[in-house]
Coordinates of C-alpha atoms in Angstrom, one line a residue:
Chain W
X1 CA 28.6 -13.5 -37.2
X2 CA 25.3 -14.7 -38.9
X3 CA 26.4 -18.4 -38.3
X4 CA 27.2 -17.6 -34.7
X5 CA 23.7 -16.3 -34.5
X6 CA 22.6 -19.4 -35.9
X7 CA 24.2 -21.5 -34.6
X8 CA 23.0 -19.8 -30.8
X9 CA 19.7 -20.2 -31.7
X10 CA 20.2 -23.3 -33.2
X11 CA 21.4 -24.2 -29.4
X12 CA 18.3 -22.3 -28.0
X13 CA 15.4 -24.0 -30.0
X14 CA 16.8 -27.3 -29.0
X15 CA 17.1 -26.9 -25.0
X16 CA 13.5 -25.1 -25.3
X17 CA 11.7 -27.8 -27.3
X18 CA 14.1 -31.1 -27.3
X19 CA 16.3 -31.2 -24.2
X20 CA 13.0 -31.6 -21.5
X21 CA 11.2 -33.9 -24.5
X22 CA 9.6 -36.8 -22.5
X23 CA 7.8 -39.9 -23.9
X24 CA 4.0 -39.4 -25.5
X25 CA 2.2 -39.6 -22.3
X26 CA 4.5 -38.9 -19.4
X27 CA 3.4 -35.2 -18.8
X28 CA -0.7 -36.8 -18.7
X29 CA 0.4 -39.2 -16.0
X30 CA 2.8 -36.3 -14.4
X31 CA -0.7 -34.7 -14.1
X32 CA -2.4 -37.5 -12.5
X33 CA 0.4 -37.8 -10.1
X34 CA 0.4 -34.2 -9.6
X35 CA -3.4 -34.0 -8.8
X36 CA -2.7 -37.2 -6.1
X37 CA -0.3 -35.9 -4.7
X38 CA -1.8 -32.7 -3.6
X39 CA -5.6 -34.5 -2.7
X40 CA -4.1 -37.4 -0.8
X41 CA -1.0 -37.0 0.5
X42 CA -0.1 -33.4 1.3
X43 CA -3.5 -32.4 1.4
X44 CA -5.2 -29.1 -0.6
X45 CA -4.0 -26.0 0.9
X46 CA -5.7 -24.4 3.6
X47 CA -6.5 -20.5 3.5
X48 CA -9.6 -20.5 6.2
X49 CA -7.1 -19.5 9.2
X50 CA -5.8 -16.8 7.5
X51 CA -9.4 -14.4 7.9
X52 CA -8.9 -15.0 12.0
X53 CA -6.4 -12.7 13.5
X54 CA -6.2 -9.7 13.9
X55 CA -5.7 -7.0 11.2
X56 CA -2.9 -5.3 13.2
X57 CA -0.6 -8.4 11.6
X58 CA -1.6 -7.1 7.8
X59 CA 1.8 -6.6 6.4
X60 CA 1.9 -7.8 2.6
X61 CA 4.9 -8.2 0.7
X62 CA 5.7 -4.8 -0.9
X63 CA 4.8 -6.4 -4.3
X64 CA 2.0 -7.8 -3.3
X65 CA -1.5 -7.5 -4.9
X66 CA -3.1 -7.5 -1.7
X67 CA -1.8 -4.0 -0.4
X68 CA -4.3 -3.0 -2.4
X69 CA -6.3 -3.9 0.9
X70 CA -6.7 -2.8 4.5
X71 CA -6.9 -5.8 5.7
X72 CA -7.9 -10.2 5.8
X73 CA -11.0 -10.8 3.7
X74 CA -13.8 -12.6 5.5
X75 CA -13.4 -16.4 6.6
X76 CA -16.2 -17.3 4.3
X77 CA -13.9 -15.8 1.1
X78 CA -11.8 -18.4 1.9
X79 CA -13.8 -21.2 2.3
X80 CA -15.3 -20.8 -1.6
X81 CA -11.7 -20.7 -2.4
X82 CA -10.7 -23.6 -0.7
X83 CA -14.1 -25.4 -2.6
X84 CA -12.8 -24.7 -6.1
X85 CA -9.4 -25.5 -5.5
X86 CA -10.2 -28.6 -4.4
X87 CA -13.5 -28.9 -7.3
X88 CA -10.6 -28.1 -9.5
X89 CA -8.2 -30.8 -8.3
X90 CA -10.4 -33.2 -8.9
X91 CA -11.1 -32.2 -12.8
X92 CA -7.3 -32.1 -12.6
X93 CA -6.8 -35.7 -11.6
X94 CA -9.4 -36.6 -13.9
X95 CA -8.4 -34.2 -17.1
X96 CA -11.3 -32.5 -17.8
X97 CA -11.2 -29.5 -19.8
X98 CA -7.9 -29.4 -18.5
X99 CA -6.0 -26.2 -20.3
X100 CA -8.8 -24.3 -18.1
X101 CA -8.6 -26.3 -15.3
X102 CA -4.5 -25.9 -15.2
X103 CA -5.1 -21.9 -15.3
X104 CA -7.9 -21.8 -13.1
X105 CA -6.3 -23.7 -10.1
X106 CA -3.4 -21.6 -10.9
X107 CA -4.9 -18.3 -10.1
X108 CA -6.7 -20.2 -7.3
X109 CA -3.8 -21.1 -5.2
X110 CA -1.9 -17.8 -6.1
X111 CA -4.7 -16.1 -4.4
X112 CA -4.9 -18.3 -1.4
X113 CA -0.9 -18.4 -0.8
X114 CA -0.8 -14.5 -1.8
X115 CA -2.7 -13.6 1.3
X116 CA -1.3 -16.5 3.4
X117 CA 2.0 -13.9 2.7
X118 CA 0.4 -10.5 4.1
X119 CA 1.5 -11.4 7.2
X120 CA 4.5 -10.4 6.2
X121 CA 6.4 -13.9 5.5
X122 CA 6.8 -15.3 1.6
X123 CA 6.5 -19.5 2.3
X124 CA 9.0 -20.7 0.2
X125 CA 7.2 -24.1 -0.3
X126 CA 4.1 -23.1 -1.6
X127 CA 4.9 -21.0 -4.5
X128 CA 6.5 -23.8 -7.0
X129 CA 3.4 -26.3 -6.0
X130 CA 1.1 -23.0 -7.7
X131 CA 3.5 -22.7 -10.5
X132 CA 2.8 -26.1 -11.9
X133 CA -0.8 -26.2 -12.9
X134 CA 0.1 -22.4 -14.4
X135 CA 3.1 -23.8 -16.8
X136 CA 1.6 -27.0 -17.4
X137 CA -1.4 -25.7 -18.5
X138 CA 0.3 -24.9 -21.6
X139 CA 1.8 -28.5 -22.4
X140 CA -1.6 -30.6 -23.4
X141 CA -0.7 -32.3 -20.0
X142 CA -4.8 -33.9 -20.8
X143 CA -4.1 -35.3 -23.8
X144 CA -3.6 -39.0 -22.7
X145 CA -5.7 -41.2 -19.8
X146 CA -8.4 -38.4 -19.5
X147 CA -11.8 -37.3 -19.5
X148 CA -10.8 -35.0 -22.4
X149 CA -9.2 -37.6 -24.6
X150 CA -12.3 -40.0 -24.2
X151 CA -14.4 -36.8 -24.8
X152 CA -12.2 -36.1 -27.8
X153 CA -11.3 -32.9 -26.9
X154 CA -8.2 -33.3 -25.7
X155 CA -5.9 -31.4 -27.7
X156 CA -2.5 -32.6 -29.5
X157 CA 0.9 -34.3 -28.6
X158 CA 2.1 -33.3 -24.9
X159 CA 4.8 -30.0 -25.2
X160 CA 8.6 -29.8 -24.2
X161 CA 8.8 -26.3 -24.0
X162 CA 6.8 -26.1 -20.6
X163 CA 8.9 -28.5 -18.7
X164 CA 11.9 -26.2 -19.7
X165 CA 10.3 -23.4 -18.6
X166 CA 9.7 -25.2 -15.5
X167 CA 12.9 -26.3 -14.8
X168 CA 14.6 -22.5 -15.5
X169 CA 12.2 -21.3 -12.8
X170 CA 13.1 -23.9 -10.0
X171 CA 16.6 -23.4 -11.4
X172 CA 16.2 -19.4 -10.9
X173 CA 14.5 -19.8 -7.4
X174 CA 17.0 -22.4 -6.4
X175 CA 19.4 -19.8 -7.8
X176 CA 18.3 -16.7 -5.8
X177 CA 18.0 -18.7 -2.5
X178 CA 22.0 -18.8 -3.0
X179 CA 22.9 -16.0 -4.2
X180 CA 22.1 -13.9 -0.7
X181 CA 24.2 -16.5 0.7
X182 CA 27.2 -15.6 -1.1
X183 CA 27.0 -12.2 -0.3
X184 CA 25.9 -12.2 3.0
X185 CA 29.2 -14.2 4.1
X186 CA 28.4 -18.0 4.0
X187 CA 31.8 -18.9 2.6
X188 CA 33.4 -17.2 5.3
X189 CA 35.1 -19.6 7.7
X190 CA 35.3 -17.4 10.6
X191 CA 31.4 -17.9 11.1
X192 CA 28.9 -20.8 10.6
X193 CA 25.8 -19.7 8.8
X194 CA 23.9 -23.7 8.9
X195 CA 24.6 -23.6 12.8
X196 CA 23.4 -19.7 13.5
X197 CA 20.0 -21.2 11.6
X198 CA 20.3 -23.9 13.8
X199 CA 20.4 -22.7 17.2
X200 CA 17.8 -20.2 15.9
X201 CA 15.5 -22.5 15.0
X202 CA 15.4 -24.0 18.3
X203 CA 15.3 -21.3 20.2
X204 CA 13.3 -19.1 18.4
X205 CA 11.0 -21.5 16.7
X206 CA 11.1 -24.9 19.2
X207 CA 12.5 -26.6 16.7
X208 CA 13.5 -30.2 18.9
X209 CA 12.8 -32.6 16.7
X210 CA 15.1 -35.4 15.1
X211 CA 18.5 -34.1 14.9
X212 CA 18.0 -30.8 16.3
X213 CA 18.9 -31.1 19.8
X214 CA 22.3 -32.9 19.2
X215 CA 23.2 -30.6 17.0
X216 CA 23.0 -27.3 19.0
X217 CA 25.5 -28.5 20.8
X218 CA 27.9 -30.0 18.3
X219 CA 30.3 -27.8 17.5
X220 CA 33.1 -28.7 15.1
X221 CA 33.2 -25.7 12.6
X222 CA 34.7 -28.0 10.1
X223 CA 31.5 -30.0 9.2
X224 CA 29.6 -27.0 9.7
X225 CA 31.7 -24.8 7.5
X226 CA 31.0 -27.7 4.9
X227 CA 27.1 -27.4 5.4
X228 CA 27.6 -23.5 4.2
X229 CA 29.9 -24.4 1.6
X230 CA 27.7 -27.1 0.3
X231 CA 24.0 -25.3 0.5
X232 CA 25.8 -22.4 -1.3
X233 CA 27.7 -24.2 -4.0
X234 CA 24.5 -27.0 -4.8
X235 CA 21.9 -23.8 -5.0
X236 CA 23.9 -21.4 -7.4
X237 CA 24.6 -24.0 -9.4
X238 CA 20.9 -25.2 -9.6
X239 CA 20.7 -22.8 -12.4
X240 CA 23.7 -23.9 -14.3
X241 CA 22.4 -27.0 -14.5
X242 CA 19.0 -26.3 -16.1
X243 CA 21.0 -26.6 -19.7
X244 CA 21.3 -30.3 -19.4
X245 CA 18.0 -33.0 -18.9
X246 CA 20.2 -35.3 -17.3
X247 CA 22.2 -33.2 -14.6
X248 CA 19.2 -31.1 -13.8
X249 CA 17.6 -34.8 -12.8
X250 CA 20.7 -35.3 -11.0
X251 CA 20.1 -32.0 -8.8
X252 CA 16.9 -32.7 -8.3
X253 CA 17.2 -35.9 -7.0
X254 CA 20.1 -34.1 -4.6
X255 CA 18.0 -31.4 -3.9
X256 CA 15.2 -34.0 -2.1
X257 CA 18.5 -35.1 0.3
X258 CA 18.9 -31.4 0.9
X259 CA 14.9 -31.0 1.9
X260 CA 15.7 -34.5 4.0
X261 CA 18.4 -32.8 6.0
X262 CA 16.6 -29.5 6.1
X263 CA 13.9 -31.5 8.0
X264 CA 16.2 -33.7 10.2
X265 CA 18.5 -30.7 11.1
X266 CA 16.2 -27.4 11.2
X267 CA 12.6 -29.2 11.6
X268 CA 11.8 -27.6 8.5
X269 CA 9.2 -29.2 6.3
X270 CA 9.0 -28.7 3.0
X271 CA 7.5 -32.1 1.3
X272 CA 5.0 -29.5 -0.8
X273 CA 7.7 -29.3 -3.7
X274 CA 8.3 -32.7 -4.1
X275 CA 4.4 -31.9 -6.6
X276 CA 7.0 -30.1 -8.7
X277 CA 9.9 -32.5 -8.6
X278 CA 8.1 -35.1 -9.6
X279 CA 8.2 -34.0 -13.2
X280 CA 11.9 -34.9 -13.9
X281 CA 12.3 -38.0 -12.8
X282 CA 12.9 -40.5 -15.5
X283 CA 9.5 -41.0 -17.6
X284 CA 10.0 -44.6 -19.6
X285 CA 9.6 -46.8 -16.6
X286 CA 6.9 -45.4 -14.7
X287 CA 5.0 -45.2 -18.2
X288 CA 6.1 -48.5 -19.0
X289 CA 4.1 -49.9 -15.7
X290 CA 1.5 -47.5 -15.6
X291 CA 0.2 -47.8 -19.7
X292 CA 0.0 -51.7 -19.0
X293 CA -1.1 -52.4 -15.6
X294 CA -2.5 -49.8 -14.1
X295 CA -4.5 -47.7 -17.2
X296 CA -6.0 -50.9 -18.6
X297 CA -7.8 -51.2 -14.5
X298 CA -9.1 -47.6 -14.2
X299 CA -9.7 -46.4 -17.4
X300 CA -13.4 -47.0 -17.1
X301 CA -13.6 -45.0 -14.0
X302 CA -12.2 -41.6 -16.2
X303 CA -15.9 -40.7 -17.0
X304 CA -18.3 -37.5 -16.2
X305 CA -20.1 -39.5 -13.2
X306 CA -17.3 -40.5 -11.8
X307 CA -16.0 -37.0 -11.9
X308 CA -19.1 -36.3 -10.2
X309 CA -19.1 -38.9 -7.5
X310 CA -15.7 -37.9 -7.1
X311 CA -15.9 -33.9 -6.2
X312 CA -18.8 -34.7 -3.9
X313 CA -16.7 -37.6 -2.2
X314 CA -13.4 -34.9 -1.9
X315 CA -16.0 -32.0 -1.0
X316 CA -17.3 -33.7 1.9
X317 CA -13.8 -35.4 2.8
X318 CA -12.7 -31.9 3.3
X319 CA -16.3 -30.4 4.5
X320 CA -15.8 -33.2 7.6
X321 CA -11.9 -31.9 7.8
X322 CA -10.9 -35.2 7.5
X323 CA -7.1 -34.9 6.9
X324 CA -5.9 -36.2 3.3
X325 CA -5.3 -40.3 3.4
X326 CA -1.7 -39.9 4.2
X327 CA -1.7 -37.7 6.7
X328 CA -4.7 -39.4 7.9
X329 CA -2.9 -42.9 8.4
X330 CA 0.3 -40.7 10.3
X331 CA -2.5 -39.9 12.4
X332 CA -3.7 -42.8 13.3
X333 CA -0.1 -43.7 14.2
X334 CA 0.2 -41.0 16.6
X335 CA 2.8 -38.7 14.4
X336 CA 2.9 -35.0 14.3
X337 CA 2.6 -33.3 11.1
X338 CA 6.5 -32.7 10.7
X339 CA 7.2 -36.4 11.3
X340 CA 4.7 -36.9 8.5
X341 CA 6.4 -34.4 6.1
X342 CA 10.0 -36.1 6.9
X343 CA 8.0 -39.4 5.7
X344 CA 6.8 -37.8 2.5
X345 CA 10.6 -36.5 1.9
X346 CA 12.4 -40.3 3.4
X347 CA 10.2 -42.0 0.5
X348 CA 10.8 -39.5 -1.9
X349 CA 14.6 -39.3 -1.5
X350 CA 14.2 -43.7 -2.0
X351 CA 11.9 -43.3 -5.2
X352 CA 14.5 -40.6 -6.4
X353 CA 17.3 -42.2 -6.2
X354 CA 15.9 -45.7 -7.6
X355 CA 14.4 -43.8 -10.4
X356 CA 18.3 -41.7 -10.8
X357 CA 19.8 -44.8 -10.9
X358 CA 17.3 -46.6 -13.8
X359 CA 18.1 -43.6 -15.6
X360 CA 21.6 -44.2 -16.1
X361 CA 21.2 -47.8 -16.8
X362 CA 18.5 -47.5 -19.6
X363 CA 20.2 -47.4 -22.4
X364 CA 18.8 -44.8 -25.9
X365 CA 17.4 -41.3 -25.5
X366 CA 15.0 -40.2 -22.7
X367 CA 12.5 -39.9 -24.8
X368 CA 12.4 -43.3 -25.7
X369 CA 9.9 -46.0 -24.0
X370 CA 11.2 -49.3 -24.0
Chain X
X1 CA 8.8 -16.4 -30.6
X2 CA 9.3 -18.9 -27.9
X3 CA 13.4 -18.0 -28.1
X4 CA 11.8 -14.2 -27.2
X5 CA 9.7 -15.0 -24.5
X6 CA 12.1 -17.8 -22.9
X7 CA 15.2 -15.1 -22.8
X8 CA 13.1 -12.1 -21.9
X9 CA 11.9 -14.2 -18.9
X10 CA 15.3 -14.9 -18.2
X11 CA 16.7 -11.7 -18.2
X12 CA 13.2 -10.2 -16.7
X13 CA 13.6 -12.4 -13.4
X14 CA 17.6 -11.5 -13.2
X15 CA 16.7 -8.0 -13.1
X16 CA 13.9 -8.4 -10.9
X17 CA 16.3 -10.0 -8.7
X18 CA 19.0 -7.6 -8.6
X19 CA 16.8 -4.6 -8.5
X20 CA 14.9 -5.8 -5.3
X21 CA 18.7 -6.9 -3.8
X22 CA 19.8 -3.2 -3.9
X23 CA 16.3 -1.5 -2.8
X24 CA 15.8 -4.4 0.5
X25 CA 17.2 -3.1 3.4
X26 CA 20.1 -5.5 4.7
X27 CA 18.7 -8.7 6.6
X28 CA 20.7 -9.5 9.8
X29 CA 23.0 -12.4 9.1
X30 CA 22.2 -15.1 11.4
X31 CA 25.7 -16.6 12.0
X32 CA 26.9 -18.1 14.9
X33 CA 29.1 -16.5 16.5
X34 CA 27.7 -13.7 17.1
X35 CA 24.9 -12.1 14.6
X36 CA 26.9 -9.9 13.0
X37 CA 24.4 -7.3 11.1
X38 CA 21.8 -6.8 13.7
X39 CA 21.1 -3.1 14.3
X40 CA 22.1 -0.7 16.5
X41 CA 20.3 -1.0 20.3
X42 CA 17.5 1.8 20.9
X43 CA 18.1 3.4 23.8
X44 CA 14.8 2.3 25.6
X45 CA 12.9 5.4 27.8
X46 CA 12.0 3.3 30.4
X47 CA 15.1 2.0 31.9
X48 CA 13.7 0.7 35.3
X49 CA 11.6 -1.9 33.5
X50 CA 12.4 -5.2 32.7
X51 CA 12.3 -6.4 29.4
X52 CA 11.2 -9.4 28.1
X53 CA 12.4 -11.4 25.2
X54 CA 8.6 -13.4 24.1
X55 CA 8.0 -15.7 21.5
X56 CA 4.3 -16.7 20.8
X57 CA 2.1 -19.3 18.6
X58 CA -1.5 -17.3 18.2
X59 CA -3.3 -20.4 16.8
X60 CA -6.3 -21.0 15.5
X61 CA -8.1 -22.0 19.0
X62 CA -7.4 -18.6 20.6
X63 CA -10.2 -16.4 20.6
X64 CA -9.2 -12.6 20.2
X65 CA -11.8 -9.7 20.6
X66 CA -10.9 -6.6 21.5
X67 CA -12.6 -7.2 24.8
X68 CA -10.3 -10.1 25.5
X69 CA -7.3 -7.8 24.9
X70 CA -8.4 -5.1 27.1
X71 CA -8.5 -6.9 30.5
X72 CA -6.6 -5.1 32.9
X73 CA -3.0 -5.6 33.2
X74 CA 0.4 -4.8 35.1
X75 CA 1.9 -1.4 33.3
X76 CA 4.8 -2.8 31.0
X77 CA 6.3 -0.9 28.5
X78 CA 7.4 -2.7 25.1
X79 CA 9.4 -2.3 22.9
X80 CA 8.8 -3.4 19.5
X81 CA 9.8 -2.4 16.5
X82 CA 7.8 -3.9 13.2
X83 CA 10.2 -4.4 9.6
X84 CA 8.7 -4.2 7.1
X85 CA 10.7 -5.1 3.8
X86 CA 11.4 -1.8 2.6
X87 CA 10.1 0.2 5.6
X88 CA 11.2 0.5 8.7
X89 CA 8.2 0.7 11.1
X90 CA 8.6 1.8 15.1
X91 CA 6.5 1.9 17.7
X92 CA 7.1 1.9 21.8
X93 CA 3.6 1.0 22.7
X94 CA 2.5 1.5 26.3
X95 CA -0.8 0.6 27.9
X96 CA -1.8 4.7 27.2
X97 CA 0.4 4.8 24.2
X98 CA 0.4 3.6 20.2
X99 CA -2.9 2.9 18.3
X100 CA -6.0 0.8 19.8
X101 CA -4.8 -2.2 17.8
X102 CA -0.9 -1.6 18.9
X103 CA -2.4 -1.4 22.4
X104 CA -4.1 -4.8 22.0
X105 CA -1.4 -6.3 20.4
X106 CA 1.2 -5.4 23.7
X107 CA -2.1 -6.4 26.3
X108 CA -2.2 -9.6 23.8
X109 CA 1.5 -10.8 23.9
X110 CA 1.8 -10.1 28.2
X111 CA -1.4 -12.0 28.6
X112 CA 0.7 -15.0 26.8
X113 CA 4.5 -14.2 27.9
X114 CA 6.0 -17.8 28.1
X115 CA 7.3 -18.2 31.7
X116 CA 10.4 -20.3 30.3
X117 CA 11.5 -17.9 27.6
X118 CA 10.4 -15.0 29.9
X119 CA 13.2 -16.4 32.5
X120 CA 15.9 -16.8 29.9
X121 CA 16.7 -13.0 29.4
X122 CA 16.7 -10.3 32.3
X123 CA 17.4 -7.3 30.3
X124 CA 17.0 -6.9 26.0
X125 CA 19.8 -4.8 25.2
X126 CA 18.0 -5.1 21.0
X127 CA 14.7 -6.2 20.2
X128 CA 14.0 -7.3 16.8
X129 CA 10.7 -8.3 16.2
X130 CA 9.0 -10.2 12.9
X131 CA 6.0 -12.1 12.5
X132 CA 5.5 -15.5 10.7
X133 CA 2.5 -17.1 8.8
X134 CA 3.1 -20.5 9.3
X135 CA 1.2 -23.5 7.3
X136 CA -0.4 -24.6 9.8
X137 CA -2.6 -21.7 10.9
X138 CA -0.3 -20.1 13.9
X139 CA 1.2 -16.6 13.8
X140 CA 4.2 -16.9 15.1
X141 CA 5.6 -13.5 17.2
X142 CA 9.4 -13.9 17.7
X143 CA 11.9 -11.6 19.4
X144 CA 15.5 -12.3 17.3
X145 CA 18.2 -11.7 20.3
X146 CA 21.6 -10.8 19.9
X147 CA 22.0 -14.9 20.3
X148 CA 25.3 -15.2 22.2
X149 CA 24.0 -13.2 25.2
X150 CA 20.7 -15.2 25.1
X151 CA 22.5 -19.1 24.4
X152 CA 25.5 -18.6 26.8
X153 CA 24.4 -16.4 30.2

C-alpha cells in the first residue's frame, strides 16, 4: 500500500514540477510576449463604459464581489483603473519588480472584468487573460531579459509548477464548458446544438459575418451533428489531457482552430486567450532566435528611463484613445473589430501549427535548447 | 505541500462545479429544432395588444437621463421577465406600472424598437429576456423566441 502511495506521489511531484519544465528563460520571454500582446495587439481592457448605463441593468453574478454594491461605480473609478493596468503592463513588459507587478495587475483586471460581469453576463474570454499575471507571478517569470535581473533583484531559476497549474485551469474551464453540453443533449442526433447557436446568433445577435449567412441555411444534420459531437468530445477531454506536456500542446494548438471556426461560424471573437495559449507552445526555438538576435539589440533599452519614457508614451497612447498598433493598422484598412480578431486567431492558428510541427521534429526533451 | 494545494484545487473547483450545476436553474437548450427547455408561456393580461419581440445595442453614444426616458409615449404594455442565475425575477411593466427605473427601461426599449425585428413577430406567445455586457461597450437587450415560430412564419 505504502509503495502505491509512493509511487502516486512519486507520479504527482513529477507532472507538478517536471512535466510543464521549459528551458531557463522561456517563461521571461513568455512574459514579454505576454505584456505585447495585451499593449499592442489586443489592446488593454477597457472598463470606462461600464459606469454609463443605467443602474436598472445591475445584475452581478450571484458569486460576485460586487453584490456587495447597489450599483456601477463612477466613470472616473474606472479610468484610475484603466491607468494602472496599463502603468502595470508596461513594468510587466519591462520586468520590473515583477512578482508585484504579476499580482498587482492580477487584481487589477479581476476588478475591471468583475464589474464588466454585473450586468449579468460572465465573458468567457477575459477571465484566462487575468489569470496569467496571477499564476505566473509565482514562477520568477522576471528572472531573465529584465529590469530586475540587470537590477539584481530578480529572483532565482524560472518554476514548473505554475505552468501546470496553468494548464489544469484552462484544462478545468475547457472542461466545464463541455460538461453542460453532455448533459444538456448535445450528443443527441434528433437535434443540432452548433446550428440552434447558429441561427441564434444571427438572429438574436446580427451575427452576418464570414460564414454565417450560408450557414443558417445549410442544413445537413450530419455535418452539424459532427460539430456537437466534436465541440463536446475536444472540451471534456481538455482536461484529460493536462497529464501530458506534449498532448496538452497538441489541444491547444486545436483549440486555436476551434476559436477560428467559432469566429467564421458564430462571429464570435475570442483572440483574448490566445495571451494564455501562448505559454505552451514549444520554447527551444523561439528562445533559440530570440537569446541571439533579438536580446543582444534591445537589451540596452531594459533600463528605469526607458521604463519611464515608456509608461508616459502608453499613457498618452491610451489618454488620446488611440487603438493598440494592431488594431490601429486594421483600421486604417477599413476592418471592423471582428475581422481584426479573426486576423489575430488566422495568424495564431499558422504560428501554432508551425510551432506543433517543430515540436515533433526536434529531437531530446522539451526542456532542452538546442 | 505543493501535492496538497495542487489536489485540493483540483477537487475544490470539481465541487464548486457540481454544487453550482445542481443549485442553477436549467438554461433553455438552444437546439434547433425547436428549443426544447424554454418555459412555460405567461398568460399575458393584456391580450388586445401587440407584442413585440426587440432586440437592442444601448452603446456608448446614447445619452440616457431620466428626462430622455420620460418623453411621452403610445401606452404599450411589456412583458419582460428578468433571470437572474438563481432567481427568478418578474415584472409586467406598464407606463403607470413597475418601479421608476422599470418604467424607464420599457419608455427606453419603445423609443428604440427596431422596425425590422419589430415586423418579424406579430404576437410573442413567450418572452425571454437577458441582457449582455459585451466588450465593446453595448448592452445588448435580447428577446430569446421560441425560434421555429420566429425563423419559419
Amino acid at each position: 500500500m505504502t509503495r502505491y502511495i509512493r509511487l502516486i506521489a512519486g507520479r504527482l511531484d513529477h507532472w507538478i514540477f517536471e512535466e510543464y519544465q521549459v528551458p531557463p528563460g522561456a517563461l521571461s520571454l513568455y512574459r514579454i510576449i505576454y505584456a505585447a500582446f495585451v499593449l499592442l495587439v489586443v489592446g488593454s481592457p477597457p472598463f470606462r463604459w461600464i459606469s454609463n448605463k443605467p443602474d436598472i441593468f445591475f445584475n452581478p453574478p450571484t458569486y460576485s464581489i460586487t453584490n456587495l454594491f447597489e450599483g456601477f461605480p463612477s466613470v472616473y473609478f474606472f479610468w484610475g483603473l484603466e491607468v494602472v493596468i496599463i502603468i502595470l503592463l508596461v513594468f510587466l513588459l519591462f520586468g520590473f519588480q515583477t512578482r508585484w507587478t504579476s499580482l498587482l495587475l492580477a487584481l487589477g483586471l479581476f476588478t475591471g472584468f468583475g464589474w464588466s460581469y454585473a450586468y449579468g453576463k460572465i465573458n468567457h474570454d477575459t477571465l484566462l487573460m487575468a489569470l496569467v499575471p496571477l499564476v505566473m507571478g509565482f514562477s520568477h517569470w522576471g528572472a531573465h531579459f529584465s529590469l530586475d535581473q540587470r537590477n539584481r533583484t530578480a529572483p532565482g531559476r524560472e518554476r514548473a509548477w505554475p505552468v501546470a497549474l496553468l494548464a489544469l485551469l484552462l484544462g478545468f474551464a475547457m472542461f466545464t464548458a463541455g460538461v453542460p453540453k453532455l448533459l444538456s443533449g448535445w450528443l443527441d442526433p434528433a437535434t443540432q446544438a452548433v446550428q440552434g447557436h447558429t441561427i441564434r446568433q444571427h438572429y438574436d445577435f446580427f451575427a452576418d459575418q464570414f460564414m454565417t449567412p450560408w450557414l443558417i441555411t445549410f442544413d445537413n444534420p450530419l455535418f452539424w451533428e459532427v460539430l456537437d459531437y466534436s465541440a463536446v468530445l475536444f472540451e471534456v477531454g481538455f482536461l484529460l489531457a493536462v497529464v501530458r506536456q506534449p498532448l496538452f500542446r497538441l489541444f491547444v494548438a486545436l483549440v486555436v482552430i476551434f476559436h477560428l471556426a467559432n469566429c467564421f461560424m458564430l462571429n464570435i471573437d475570442f483572440s483574448r486567450n490566445i495571451a494564455l495559449y501562448l505559454l505552451f507552445v514549444y520554447w527551444p526555438p523561439l528562445l533559440k532566435n530570440f537569446d541571439r538576435r533579438v536580446w543582444p539589440a534591445i537589451k540596452n533599452f531594459v533600463s528605469g528611463r526607458f521604463l519611464v519614457f515608456s509608461s508616459v508614451f502608453f499613457l498618452l497612447y491610451y489618454l488620446l484613445e488611440v487603438p493598440p498598433a494592431f488594431r490601429a493598422i486594421t483600421l486604417l484598412l477599413g476592418w471592423d473589430s471582428l475581422t481584426s480578431g479573426a486576423l489575430i486567431v488566422t495568424f495564431a492558428c499558422v504560428f501554432f501549427g508551425i510551432n506543433y510541427a517543430k515540436s515533433l521534429s526536434s529531437p531530446g526533451k522539451v526542456s532542452d535548447v538546442s | 505541500m505543493y501535492r496538497l494545494v495542487f489536489v485540493g484545487l483540483l477537487l475544490g473547483l470539481f465541487a464548486q462545479f457540481f454544487v453550482a450545476k445542481i443549485l442553477e436553474e436549467p438554461y433553455p437548450a438552444i437546439m434547433f429544432p425547436g428549443f426544447g427547455q424554454v418555459p412555460p408561456a405567461q398568460p399575458f393580461p393584456y391580450p388586445h395588444e401587440r407584442l413585440h419581440c426587440w432586440a437592442y445595442s444601448l452603446t456608448d453614444s446614447v445619452a440616457l437621463t431620466l428626462d430622455d426616458l420620460f418623453a411621452p409615449f403610445p401606452e404599450t404594455a411589456l412583458y419582460i421577465p428578468m433571470r437572474r442565475k438563481l432567481k427568478k425575477i418578474s415584472a409586467i411593466i406598464t407606463p403607470t406600472t413597475g418601479t421608476k427605473e422599470e418604467r424607464a427601461l420599457l419608455l427606453y426599449l419603445q423609443e428604440r424598437a427596431d422596425p425590422l425585428v419589430q415586423g418579424s413577430v406579430q404576437r410573442l406567445d413567450l418572452a425571454f429576456y437577458q441582457y449582455h455586457a459585451e466588450r465593446n461597450g453595448a448592452v445588448r437587450l435580447v428577446a430569446i423566441t421560441d425560434q421555429k415560430r420566429f425563423v419559419f412564419n
